[in-house]
C-alpha positions as a Python dict, from the first residue, in 0.01 Angstrom:
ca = {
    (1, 'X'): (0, 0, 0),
    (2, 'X'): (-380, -49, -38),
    (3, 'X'): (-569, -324, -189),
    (4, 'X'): (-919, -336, -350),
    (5, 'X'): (-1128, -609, -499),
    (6, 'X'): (-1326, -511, -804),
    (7, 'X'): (-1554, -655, -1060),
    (8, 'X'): (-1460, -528, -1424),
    (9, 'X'): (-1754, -609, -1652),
    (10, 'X'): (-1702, -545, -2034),
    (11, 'X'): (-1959, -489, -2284),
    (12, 'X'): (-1894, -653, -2615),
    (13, 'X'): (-1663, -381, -2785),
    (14, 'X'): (-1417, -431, -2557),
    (15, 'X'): (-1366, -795, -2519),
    (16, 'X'): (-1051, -824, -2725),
    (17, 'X'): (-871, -513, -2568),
    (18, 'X'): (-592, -553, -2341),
    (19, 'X'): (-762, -332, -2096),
    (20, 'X'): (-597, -513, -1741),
    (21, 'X'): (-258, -527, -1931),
    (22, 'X'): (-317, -103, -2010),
    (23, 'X'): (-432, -54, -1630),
    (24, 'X'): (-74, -227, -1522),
    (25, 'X'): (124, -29, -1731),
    (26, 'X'): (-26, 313, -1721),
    (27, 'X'): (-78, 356, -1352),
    (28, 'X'): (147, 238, -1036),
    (29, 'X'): (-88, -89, -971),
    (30, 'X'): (-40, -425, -927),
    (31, 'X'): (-326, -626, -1084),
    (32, 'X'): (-414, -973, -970),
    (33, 'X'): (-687, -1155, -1158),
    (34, 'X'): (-879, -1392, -926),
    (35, 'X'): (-1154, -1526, -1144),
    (36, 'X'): (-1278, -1437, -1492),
    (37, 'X'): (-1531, -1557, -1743),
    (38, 'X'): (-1497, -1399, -2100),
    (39, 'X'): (-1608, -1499, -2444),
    (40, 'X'): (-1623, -1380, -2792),
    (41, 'X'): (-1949, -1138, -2638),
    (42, 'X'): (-1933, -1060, -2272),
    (43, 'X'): (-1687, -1075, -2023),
    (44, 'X'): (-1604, -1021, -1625),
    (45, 'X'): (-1317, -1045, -1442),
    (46, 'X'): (-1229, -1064, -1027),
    (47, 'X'): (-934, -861, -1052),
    (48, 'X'): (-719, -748, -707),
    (49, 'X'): (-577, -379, -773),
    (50, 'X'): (-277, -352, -516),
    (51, 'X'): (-92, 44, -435),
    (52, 'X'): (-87, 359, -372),
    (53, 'X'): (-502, 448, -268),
    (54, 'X'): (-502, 768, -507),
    (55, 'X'): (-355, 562, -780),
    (56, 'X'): (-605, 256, -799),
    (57, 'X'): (-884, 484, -754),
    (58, 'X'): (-687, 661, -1092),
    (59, 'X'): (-701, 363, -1296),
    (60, 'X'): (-1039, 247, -1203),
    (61, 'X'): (-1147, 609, -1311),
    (62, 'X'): (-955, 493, -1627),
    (63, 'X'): (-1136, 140, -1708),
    (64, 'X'): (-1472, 373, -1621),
    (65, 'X'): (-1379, 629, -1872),
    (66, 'X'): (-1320, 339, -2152),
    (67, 'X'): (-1618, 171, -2096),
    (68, 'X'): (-1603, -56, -1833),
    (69, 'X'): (-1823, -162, -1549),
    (70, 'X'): (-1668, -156, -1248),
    (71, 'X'): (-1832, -294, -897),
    (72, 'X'): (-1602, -334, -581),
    (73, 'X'): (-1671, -709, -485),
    (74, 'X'): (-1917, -735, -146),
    (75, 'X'): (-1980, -324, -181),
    (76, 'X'): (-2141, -56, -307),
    (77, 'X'): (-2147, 11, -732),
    (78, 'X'): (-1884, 258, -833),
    (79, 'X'): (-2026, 516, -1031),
    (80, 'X'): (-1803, 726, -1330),
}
């Protein structure tokens, strides 16, 4: 098993989707929310993804292809 730290930002349309709750049940991960700040416009969340290395680096192509930012935490921007 593998762990990475990421930063999922969300622009506005996406605030009220269940995007982490998705990413947990669509893909072999275990997500761990360390921090978060959302409101009714913007929105970030600390979030630990915990697996298989192929299969975080599936859902985080995932959150990418529905919008989200995602930047590992203390690393180099992700790019979809």
């Amino acid at each position: 098993m593998s762990l990475k730290r990421v930063k999922f930002t969300f622009p506005e349309n996406l605030i009220k989707e269940p995007l982490i709750y998705n990413l947990g049940h669509e893909f072999r991960v275990i997500t761990n929310v360390r921090m978060a700040d959302v409101d009714e416009n913007t929105g970030w969340v600390l979030l630990e993804l915990e697996g298989d290395p192929a299969e975080i680096d599936r859902s985080i192509a995932w959150a990418l292809g529905k919008g989200v930012r995602v930047d590992p935490v203390g690393g180099d921007v992700i790019e979809g």
